[in-house]
Amino acid sequence: MSPGVVPQSQEKLQEELDAMEQSISELQVVYEKFFLGIDRRPPDRERKRISDRMRVLKATQVKNTALKFRLHTMFAKLISFERMWDRTLREMEEGTYRRDVFKAKLHGKKKEAGKGKEVAAAGSPAVHLSDEKLRKLYDTYLVARQRTGEPVAGLTFDSVATRIRAQVPELLARHKAKNIEFKVVIKGGKAVLKAVPLT
């Protein structure tokens, strides 16, 4: 902890984290608008404000385990976003970035919904895994791997989300379930994504 940093009360920190979570979500939207060509400039000033504040919070002494876990998860989430934004900005500078690719990713959610309808038509229930749910699962998985000392380099949100979505139809059929939930568990000293069938 940095000199002079005073531990915050749980209520105060909870409010800070709620506000920070909202700010990160809003920043993500602004970056998407920039990458799509809607906005002319990247939100550098807002990103620096959020990044600096997040690092101050991370340096704060937190005794509550749940709040500490949430804080570390949010920090990992921001780092993941920053890497993705920097990579895209670099591609734009190098002239290798194509907006239609980014648009295709945004519309991927609609395509997944279409696949779900096809599964439903075949006699299996459709399971909709929203980007928000998958993002929270990914963030938790990332933090869990870091805690168990497992590598996280190259472990992108897209790769994890694609792997999870690809497993759903087969899991539904195998367990004759109506829905599938995923959670992160530590098994044998390693972080594992566990599928839980719901009948």
PDB file of N, CA and C in Angstrom, residues 73-157:
ATOM      1  N   THR A  73     -10.926  -8.823  -9.822  1.00  0.00           N
ATOM      2  CA  THR A  73     -11.615  -9.227 -11.054  1.00  0.00           C
ATOM      3  C   THR A  73     -11.816  -8.040 -11.982  1.00  0.00           C
ATOM      4  N   MET A  74     -12.236  -6.907 -11.415  1.00  0.00           N
ATOM      5  CA  MET A  74     -12.443  -5.703 -12.212  1.00  0.00           C
ATOM      6  C   MET A  74     -11.127  -5.196 -12.795  1.00  0.00           C
ATOM      7  N   PHE A  75     -10.061  -5.288 -12.001  1.00  0.00           N
ATOM      8  CA  PHE A  75      -8.747  -4.841 -12.476  1.00  0.00           C
ATOM      9  C   PHE A  75      -8.299  -5.714 -13.656  1.00  0.00           C
ATOM     10  N   ALA A  76      -8.492  -7.029 -13.529  1.00  0.00           N
ATOM     11  CA  ALA A  76      -8.128  -7.945 -14.616  1.00  0.00           C
ATOM     12  C   ALA A  76      -8.969  -7.668 -15.862  1.00  0.00           C
ATOM     13  N   LYS A  77     -10.226  -7.318 -15.644  1.00  0.00           N
ATOM     14  CA  LYS A  77     -11.121  -6.991 -16.751  1.00  0.00           C
ATOM     15  C   LYS A  77     -10.634  -5.759 -17.494  1.00  0.00           C
ATOM     16  N   LEU A  78     -10.253  -4.725 -16.733  1.00  0.00           N
ATOM     17  CA  LEU A  78      -9.757  -3.496 -17.346  1.00  0.00           C
ATOM     18  C   LEU A  78      -8.468  -3.753 -18.119  1.00  0.00           C
ATOM     19  N   ILE A  79      -7.565  -4.538 -17.545  1.00  0.00           N
ATOM     20  CA  ILE A  79      -6.311  -4.872 -18.224  1.00  0.00           C
ATOM     21  C   ILE A  79      -6.594  -5.593 -19.535  1.00  0.00           C
ATOM     22  N   SER A  80      -7.557  -6.508 -19.503  1.00  0.00           N
ATOM     23  CA  SER A  80      -7.928  -7.255 -20.713  1.00  0.00           C
ATOM     24  C   SER A  80      -8.456  -6.318 -21.789  1.00  0.00           C
ATOM     25  N   PHE A  81      -9.326  -5.383 -21.385  1.00  0.00           N
ATOM     26  CA  PHE A  81      -9.859  -4.399 -22.328  1.00  0.00           C
ATOM     27  C   PHE A  81      -8.743  -3.535 -22.901  1.00  0.00           C
ATOM     28  N   GLU A  82      -7.853  -3.075 -22.029  1.00  0.00           N
ATOM     29  CA  GLU A  82      -6.778  -2.183 -22.472  1.00  0.00           C
ATOM     30  C   GLU A  82      -5.880  -2.872 -23.494  1.00  0.00           C
ATOM     31  N   ARG A  83      -5.599  -4.141 -23.284  1.00  0.00           N
ATOM     32  CA  ARG A  83      -4.794  -4.884 -24.252  1.00  0.00           C
ATOM     33  C   ARG A  83      -5.502  -4.975 -25.603  1.00  0.00           C
ATOM     34  N   MET A  84      -6.813  -5.242 -25.556  1.00  0.00           N
ATOM     35  CA  MET A  84      -7.584  -5.346 -26.783  1.00  0.00           C
ATOM     36  C   MET A  84      -7.646  -3.998 -27.505  1.00  0.00           C
ATOM     37  N   TRP A  85      -7.869  -2.917 -26.744  1.00  0.00           N
ATOM     38  CA  TRP A  85      -7.933  -1.583 -27.350  1.00  0.00           C
ATOM     39  C   TRP A  85      -6.596  -1.206 -27.973  1.00  0.00           C
ATOM     40  N   ASP A  86      -5.510  -1.468 -27.243  1.00  0.00           N
ATOM     41  CA  ASP A  86      -4.176  -1.129 -27.755  1.00  0.00           C
ATOM     42  C   ASP A  86      -3.848  -1.933 -29.014  1.00  0.00           C
ATOM     43  N   ARG A  87      -4.253  -3.189 -29.026  1.00  0.00           N
ATOM     44  CA  ARG A  87      -4.006  -4.026 -30.202  1.00  0.00           C
ATOM     45  C   ARG A  87      -4.760  -3.493 -31.419  1.00  0.00           C
ATOM     46  N   THR A  88      -6.004  -3.099 -31.201  1.00  0.00           N
ATOM     47  CA  THR A  88      -6.809  -2.566 -32.300  1.00  0.00           C
ATOM     48  C   THR A  88      -6.263  -1.224 -32.786  1.00  0.00           C
ATOM     49  N   LEU A  89      -5.844  -0.372 -31.838  1.00  0.00           N
ATOM     50  CA  LEU A  89      -5.251   0.922 -32.204  1.00  0.00           C
ATOM     51  C   LEU A  89      -3.976   0.720 -33.011  1.00  0.00           C
ATOM     52  N   ARG A  90      -3.199  -0.278 -32.621  1.00  0.00           N
ATOM     53  CA  ARG A  90      -1.961  -0.575 -33.339  1.00  0.00           C
ATOM     54  C   ARG A  90      -2.268  -1.052 -34.772  1.00  0.00           C
ATOM     55  N   GLU A  91      -3.294  -1.869 -34.896  1.00  0.00           N
ATOM     56  CA  GLU A  91      -3.699  -2.348 -36.223  1.00  0.00           C
ATOM     57  C   GLU A  91      -4.175  -1.191 -37.098  1.00  0.00           C
ATOM     58  N   MET A  92      -4.853  -0.224 -36.484  1.00  0.00           N
ATOM     59  CA  MET A  92      -5.324   0.951 -37.234  1.00  0.00           C
ATOM     60  C   MET A  92      -4.136   1.778 -37.723  1.00  0.00           C
ATOM     61  N   GLU A  93      -3.129   1.917 -36.864  1.00  0.00           N
ATOM     62  CA  GLU A  93      -1.932   2.681 -37.248  1.00  0.00           C
ATOM     63  C   GLU A  93      -1.156   1.978 -38.354  1.00  0.00           C
ATOM     64  N   GLU A  94      -1.132   0.643 -38.312  1.00  0.00           N
ATOM     65  CA  GLU A  94      -0.384  -0.122 -39.303  1.00  0.00           C
ATOM     66  C   GLU A  94      -1.169  -0.346 -40.590  1.00  0.00           C
ATOM     67  N   GLY A  95      -2.444   0.037 -40.569  1.00  0.00           N
ATOM     68  CA  GLY A  95      -3.269  -0.120 -41.761  1.00  0.00           C
ATOM     69  C   GLY A  95      -3.785  -1.526 -41.976  1.00  0.00           C
ATOM     70  N   THR A  96      -3.723  -2.366 -40.923  1.00  0.00           N
ATOM     71  CA  THR A  96      -4.195  -3.746 -41.053  1.00  0.00           C
ATOM     72  C   THR A  96      -5.573  -3.956 -40.431  1.00  0.00           C
ATOM     73  N   TYR A  97      -6.128  -2.896 -39.878  1.00  0.00           N
ATOM     74  CA  TYR A  97      -7.428  -3.005 -39.210  1.00  0.00           C
ATOM     75  C   TYR A  97      -8.560  -2.763 -40.202  1.00  0.00           C
ATOM     76  N   ARG A  98      -9.585  -3.610 -40.124  1.00  0.00           N
ATOM     77  CA  ARG A  98     -10.755  -3.445 -40.994  1.00  0.00           C
ATOM     78  C   ARG A  98     -12.012  -3.335 -40.139  1.00  0.00           C
ATOM     79  N   ARG A  99     -12.762  -2.290 -40.367  1.00  0.00           N
ATOM     80  CA  ARG A  99     -13.963  -2.066 -39.558  1.00  0.00           C
ATOM     81  C   ARG A  99     -15.009  -3.160 -39.767  1.00  0.00           C
ATOM     82  N   ASP A 100     -15.054  -3.742 -40.958  1.00  0.00           N
ATOM     83  CA  ASP A 100     -16.059  -4.768 -41.196  1.00  0.00           C
ATOM     84  C   ASP A 100     -15.813  -5.995 -40.317  1.00  0.00           C
ATOM     85  N   VAL A 101     -14.542  -6.239 -39.952  1.00  0.00           N
ATOM     86  CA  VAL A 101     -14.226  -7.350 -39.066  1.00  0.00           C
ATOM     87  C   VAL A 101     -14.788  -7.067 -37.678  1.00  0.00           C
ATOM     88  N   PHE A 102     -14.626  -5.831 -37.232  1.00  0.00           N
ATOM     89  CA  PHE A 102     -15.137  -5.441 -35.921  1.00  0.00           C
ATOM     90  C   PHE A 102     -16.663  -5.512 -35.906  1.00  0.00           C
ATOM     91  N   LYS A 103     -17.285  -5.062 -36.998  1.00  0.00           N
ATOM     92  CA  LYS A 103     -18.740  -5.135 -37.088  1.00  0.00           C
ATOM     93  C   LYS A 103     -19.210  -6.581 -37.054  1.00  0.00           C
ATOM     94  N   ALA A 104     -18.460  -7.455 -37.713  1.00  0.00           N
ATOM     95  CA  ALA A 104     -18.824  -8.868 -37.747  1.00  0.00           C
ATOM     96  C   ALA A 104     -18.818  -9.460 -36.343  1.00  0.00           C
ATOM     97  N   LYS A 105     -17.842  -9.036 -35.527  1.00  0.00           N
ATOM     98  CA  LYS A 105     -17.771  -9.517 -34.156  1.00  0.00           C
ATOM     99  C   LYS A 105     -18.969  -9.026 -33.345  1.00  0.00           C
ATOM    100  N   LEU A 106     -19.353  -7.781 -33.580  1.00  0.00           N
ATOM    101  CA  LEU A 106     -20.499  -7.225 -32.864  1.00  0.00           C
ATOM    102  C   LEU A 106     -21.781  -7.954 -33.234  1.00  0.00           C
ATOM    103  N   HIS A 107     -21.865  -8.373 -34.494  1.00  0.00           N
ATOM    104  CA  HIS A 107     -23.065  -9.069 -34.952  1.00  0.00           C
ATOM    105  C   HIS A 107     -23.007 -10.560 -34.661  1.00  0.00           C
ATOM    106  N   GLY A 108     -21.899 -11.006 -34.083  1.00  0.00           N
ATOM    107  CA  GLY A 108     -21.753 -12.419 -33.756  1.00  0.00           C
ATOM    108  C   GLY A 108     -22.825 -12.889 -32.790  1.00  0.00           C
ATOM    109  N   LYS A 109     -23.267 -11.967 -31.930  1.00  0.00           N
ATOM    110  CA  LYS A 109     -24.300 -12.293 -30.954  1.00  0.00           C
ATOM    111  C   LYS A 109     -25.599 -12.680 -31.656  1.00  0.00           C
ATOM    112  N   LYS A 110     -25.929 -11.952 -32.738  1.00  0.00           N
ATOM    113  CA  LYS A 110     -27.143 -12.258 -33.486  1.00  0.00           C
ATOM    114  C   LYS A 110     -27.022 -13.618 -34.172  1.00  0.00           C
ATOM    115  N   LYS A 111     -25.811 -13.899 -34.676  1.00  0.00           N
ATOM    116  CA  LYS A 111     -25.598 -15.179 -35.346  1.00  0.00           C
ATOM    117  C   LYS A 111     -25.740 -16.326 -34.359  1.00  0.00           C
ATOM    118  N   GLU A 112     -25.227 -16.118 -33.149  1.00  0.00           N
ATOM    119  CA  GLU A 112     -25.336 -17.159 -32.138  1.00  0.00           C
ATOM    120  C   GLU A 112     -26.800 -17.397 -31.784  1.00  0.00           C
ATOM    121  N   ALA A 113     -27.576 -16.301 -31.750  1.00  0.00           N
ATOM    122  CA  ALA A 113     -29.000 -16.433 -31.471  1.00  0.00           C
ATOM    123  C   ALA A 113     -29.672 -17.233 -32.572  1.00  0.00           C
ATOM    124  N   GLY A 114     -29.243 -17.015 -33.807  1.00  0.00           N
ATOM    125  CA  GLY A 114     -29.787 -17.766 -34.935  1.00  0.00           C
ATOM    126  C   GLY A 114     -29.469 -19.240 -34.823  1.00  0.00           C
ATOM    127  N   LYS A 115     -28.245 -19.555 -34.374  1.00  0.00           N
ATOM    128  CA  LYS A 115     -27.861 -20.946 -34.186  1.00  0.00           C
ATOM    129  C   LYS A 115     -28.727 -21.575 -33.114  1.00  0.00           C
ATOM    130  N   GLY A 116     -29.028 -20.785 -32.092  1.00  0.00           N
ATOM    131  CA  GLY A 116     -29.863 -21.290 -31.011  1.00  0.00           C
ATOM    132  C   GLY A 116     -31.238 -21.673 -31.503  1.00  0.00           C
ATOM    133  N   LYS A 117     -31.783 -20.877 -32.447  1.00  0.00           N
ATOM    134  CA  LYS A 117     -33.096 -21.180 -33.006  1.00  0.00           C
ATOM    135  C   LYS A 117     -33.058 -22.472 -33.801  1.00  0.00           C
ATOM    136  N   GLU A 118     -31.951 -22.703 -34.510  1.00  0.00           N
ATOM    137  CA  GLU A 118     -31.813 -23.925 -35.273  1.00  0.00           C
ATOM    138  C   GLU A 118     -31.784 -25.129 -34.338  1.00  0.00           C
ATOM    139  N   VAL A 119     -31.086 -24.972 -33.196  1.00  0.00           N
ATOM    140  CA  VAL A 119     -31.032 -26.055 -32.221  1.00  0.00           C
ATOM    141  C   VAL A 119     -32.415 -26.331 -31.664  1.00  0.00           C
ATOM    142  N   ALA A 120     -33.162 -25.256 -31.390  1.00  0.00           N
ATOM    143  CA  ALA A 120     -34.509 -25.410 -30.858  1.00  0.00           C
ATOM    144  C   ALA A 120     -35.406 -26.126 -31.856  1.00  0.00           C
ATOM    145  N   ALA A 121     -35.231 -25.795 -33.124  1.00  0.00           N
ATOM    146  CA  ALA A 121     -36.046 -26.421 -34.164  1.00  0.00           C
ATOM    147  C   ALA A 121     -35.752 -27.907 -34.263  1.00  0.00           C
ATOM    148  N   ALA A 122     -34.545 -28.302 -33.869  1.00  0.00           N
ATOM    149  CA  ALA A 122     -34.153 -29.699 -33.952  1.00  0.00           C
ATOM    150  C   ALA A 122     -34.632 -30.485 -32.734  1.00  0.00           C
ATOM    151  N   GLY A 123     -35.274 -29.791 -31.795  1.00  0.00           N
ATOM    152  CA  GLY A 123     -35.844 -30.473 -30.649  1.00  0.00           C
ATOM    153  C   GLY A 123     -35.120 -30.217 -29.346  1.00  0.00           C
ATOM    154  N   SER A 124     -34.056 -29.422 -29.357  1.00  0.00           N
ATOM    155  CA  SER A 124     -33.325 -29.094 -28.142  1.00  0.00           C
ATOM    156  C   SER A 124     -33.592 -27.645 -27.762  1.00  0.00           C
ATOM    157  N   PRO A 125     -33.630 -27.328 -26.485  1.00  0.00           N
ATOM    158  CA  PRO A 125     -33.891 -25.950 -26.067  1.00  0.00           C
ATOM    159  C   PRO A 125     -32.734 -25.034 -26.431  1.00  0.00           C
ATOM    160  N   ALA A 126     -33.058 -23.795 -26.749  1.00  0.00           N
ATOM    161  CA  ALA A 126     -32.023 -22.820 -27.087  1.00  0.00           C
ATOM    162  C   ALA A 126     -31.465 -22.221 -25.805  1.00  0.00           C
ATOM    163  N   VAL A 127     -30.166 -22.096 -25.740  1.00  0.00           N
ATOM    164  CA  VAL A 127     -29.509 -21.492 -24.592  1.00  0.00           C
ATOM    165  C   VAL A 127     -28.814 -20.227 -25.053  1.00  0.00           C
ATOM    166  N   HIS A 128     -29.188 -19.114 -24.441  1.00  0.00           N
ATOM    167  CA  HIS A 128     -28.578 -17.835 -24.832  1.00  0.00           C
ATOM    168  C   HIS A 128     -27.560 -17.430 -23.790  1.00  0.00           C
ATOM    169  N   LEU A 129     -26.308 -17.424 -24.191  1.00  0.00           N
ATOM    170  CA  LEU A 129     -25.234 -16.972 -23.312  1.00  0.00           C
ATOM    171  C   LEU A 129     -24.852 -15.559 -23.732  1.00  0.00           C
ATOM    172  N   SER A 130     -25.287 -14.585 -22.969  1.00  0.00           N
ATOM    173  CA  SER A 130     -25.018 -13.201 -23.320  1.00  0.00           C
ATOM    174  C   SER A 130     -23.531 -12.883 -23.158  1.00  0.00           C
ATOM    175  N   ASP A 131     -23.087 -11.856 -23.868  1.00  0.00           N
ATOM    176  CA  ASP A 131     -21.698 -11.421 -23.757  1.00  0.00           C
ATOM    177  C   ASP A 131     -21.376 -10.992 -22.324  1.00  0.00           C
ATOM    178  N   GLU A 132     -22.389 -10.426 -21.650  1.00  0.00           N
ATOM    179  CA  GLU A 132     -22.175  -9.966 -20.274  1.00  0.00           C
ATOM    180  C   GLU A 132     -21.889 -11.143 -19.342  1.00  0.00           C
ATOM    181  N   LYS A 133     -22.681 -12.228 -19.492  1.00  0.00           N
ATOM    182  CA  LYS A 133     -22.465 -13.415 -18.667  1.00  0.00           C
ATOM    183  C   LYS A 133     -21.113 -14.045 -18.964  1.00  0.00           C
ATOM    184  N   LEU A 134     -20.805 -14.143 -20.264  1.00  0.00           N
ATOM    185  CA  LEU A 134     -19.533 -14.743 -20.660  1.00  0.00           C
ATOM    186  C   LEU A 134     -18.357 -13.901 -20.200  1.00  0.00           C
ATOM    187  N   ARG A 135     -18.511 -12.584 -20.231  1.00  0.00           N
ATOM    188  CA  ARG A 135     -17.442 -11.689 -19.798  1.00  0.00           C
ATOM    189  C   ARG A 135     -17.165 -11.875 -18.306  1.00  0.00           C
ATOM    190  N   LYS A 136     -18.223 -11.973 -17.502  1.00  0.00           N
ATOM    191  CA  LYS A 136     -18.043 -12.175 -16.058  1.00  0.00           C
ATOM    192  C   LYS A 136     -17.382 -13.521 -15.788  1.00  0.00           C
ATOM    193  N   LEU A 137     -17.801 -14.548 -16.547  1.00  0.00           N
ATOM    194  CA  LEU A 137     -17.216 -15.876 -16.399  1.00  0.00           C
ATOM    195  C   LEU A 137     -15.738 -15.855 -16.779  1.00  0.00           C
ATOM    196  N   TYR A 138     -15.439 -15.158 -17.871  1.00  0.00           N
ATOM    197  CA  TYR A 138     -14.051 -15.047 -18.329  1.00  0.00           C
ATOM    198  C   TYR A 138     -13.187 -14.322 -17.303  1.00  0.00           C
ATOM    199  N   ASP A 139     -13.710 -13.226 -16.764  1.00  0.00           N
ATOM    200  CA  ASP A 139     -12.954 -12.456 -15.772  1.00  0.00           C
ATOM    201  C   ASP A 139     -12.643 -13.309 -14.541  1.00  0.00           C
ATOM    202  N   THR A 140     -13.656 -14.060 -14.079  1.00  0.00           N
ATOM    203  CA  THR A 140     -13.475 -14.921 -12.917  1.00  0.00           C
ATOM    204  C   THR A 140     -12.445 -16.013 -13.208  1.00  0.00           C
ATOM    205  N   TYR A 141     -12.537 -16.591 -14.406  1.00  0.00           N
ATOM    206  CA  TYR A 141     -11.609 -17.649 -14.832  1.00  0.00           C
ATOM    207  C   TYR A 141     -10.178 -17.111 -14.889  1.00  0.00           C
ATOM    208  N   LEU A 142     -10.034 -15.896 -15.398  1.00  0.00           N
ATOM    209  CA  LEU A 142      -8.719 -15.269 -15.521  1.00  0.00           C
ATOM    210  C   LEU A 142      -8.078 -15.080 -14.151  1.00  0.00           C
ATOM    211  N   VAL A 143      -8.853 -14.545 -13.219  1.00  0.00           N
ATOM    212  CA  VAL A 143      -8.344 -14.311 -11.861  1.00  0.00           C
ATOM    213  C   VAL A 143      -7.997 -15.641 -11.189  1.00  0.00           C
ATOM    214  N   ALA A 144      -8.853 -16.659 -11.395  1.00  0.00           N
ATOM    215  CA  ALA A 144      -8.620 -17.969 -10.784  1.00  0.00           C
ATOM    216  C   ALA A 144      -7.317 -18.585 -11.294  1.00  0.00           C
ATOM    217  N   ARG A 145      -7.055 -18.458 -12.595  1.00  0.00           N
ATOM    218  CA  ARG A 145      -5.817 -18.993 -13.164  1.00  0.00           C
ATOM    219  C   ARG A 145      -4.590 -18.250 -12.609  1.00  0.00           C
ATOM    220  N   GLN A 146      -4.735 -16.950 -12.432  1.00  0.00           N
ATOM    221  CA  GLN A 146      -3.633 -16.168 -11.869  1.00  0.00           C
ATOM    222  C   GLN A 146      -3.342 -16.598 -10.436  1.00  0.00           C
ATOM    223  N   ARG A 147      -4.397 -16.900  -9.698  1.00  0.00           N
ATOM    224  CA  ARG A 147      -4.226 -17.308  -8.294  1.00  0.00           C
ATOM    225  C   ARG A 147      -3.583 -18.687  -8.190  1.00  0.00           C
ATOM    226  N   THR A 148      -3.847 -19.567  -9.161  1.00  0.00           N
ATOM    227  CA  THR A 148      -3.274 -20.914  -9.127  1.00  0.00           C
ATOM    228  C   THR A 148      -1.912 -20.963  -9.817  1.00  0.00           C
ATOM    229  N   GLY A 149      -1.451 -19.797 -10.306  1.00  0.00           N
ATOM    230  CA  GLY A 149      -0.143 -19.733 -10.934  1.00  0.00           C
ATOM    231  C   GLY A 149      -0.106 -20.249 -12.355  1.00  0.00           C
ATOM    232  N   GLU A 150      -1.294 -20.376 -12.992  1.00  0.00           N
ATOM    233  CA  GLU A 150      -1.362 -20.853 -14.370  1.00  0.00           C
ATOM    234  C   GLU A 150      -1.189 -19.680 -15.334  1.00  0.00           C
ATOM    235  N   PRO A 151      -0.636 -19.925 -16.519  1.00  0.00           N
ATOM    236  CA  PRO A 151      -0.420 -18.848 -17.483  1.00  0.00           C
ATOM    237  C   PRO A 151      -1.736 -18.314 -18.048  1.00  0.00           C
ATOM    238  N   VAL A 152      -1.780 -17.022 -18.297  1.00  0.00           N
ATOM    239  CA  VAL A 152      -2.972 -16.400 -18.871  1.00  0.00           C
ATOM    240  C   VAL A 152      -2.658 -15.716 -20.206  1.00  0.00           C
ATOM    241  N   ALA A 153      -1.386 -15.738 -20.600  1.00  0.00           N
ATOM    242  CA  ALA A 153      -0.987 -15.121 -21.866  1.00  0.00           C
ATOM    243  C   ALA A 153      -1.681 -15.829 -23.022  1.00  0.00           C
ATOM    244  N   GLY A 154      -2.299 -15.055 -23.888  1.00  0.00           N
ATOM    245  CA  GLY A 154      -2.983 -15.624 -25.048  1.00  0.00           C
ATOM    246  C   GLY A 154      -4.379 -16.130 -24.744  1.00  0.00           C
ATOM    247  N   LEU A 155      -4.789 -16.036 -23.485  1.00  0.00           N
ATOM    248  CA  LEU A 155      -6.131 -16.486 -23.099  1.00  0.00           C
ATOM    249  C   LEU A 155      -7.112 -15.332 -23.300  1.00  0.00           C
ATOM    250  N   THR A 156      -7.638 -15.216 -24.504  1.00  0.00           N
ATOM    251  CA  THR A 156      -8.509 -14.086 -24.838  1.00  0.00           C
ATOM    252  C   THR A 156      -9.971 -14.389 -24.537  1.00  0.00           C
ATOM    253  N   PHE A 157     -10.747 -13.321 -24.424  1.00  0.00           N
ATOM    254  CA  PHE A 157     -12.190 -13.479 -24.183  1.00  0.00           C
ATOM    255  C   PHE A 157     -12.844 -14.229 -25.339  1.00  0.00           C
TER     256      PHE A 157
END
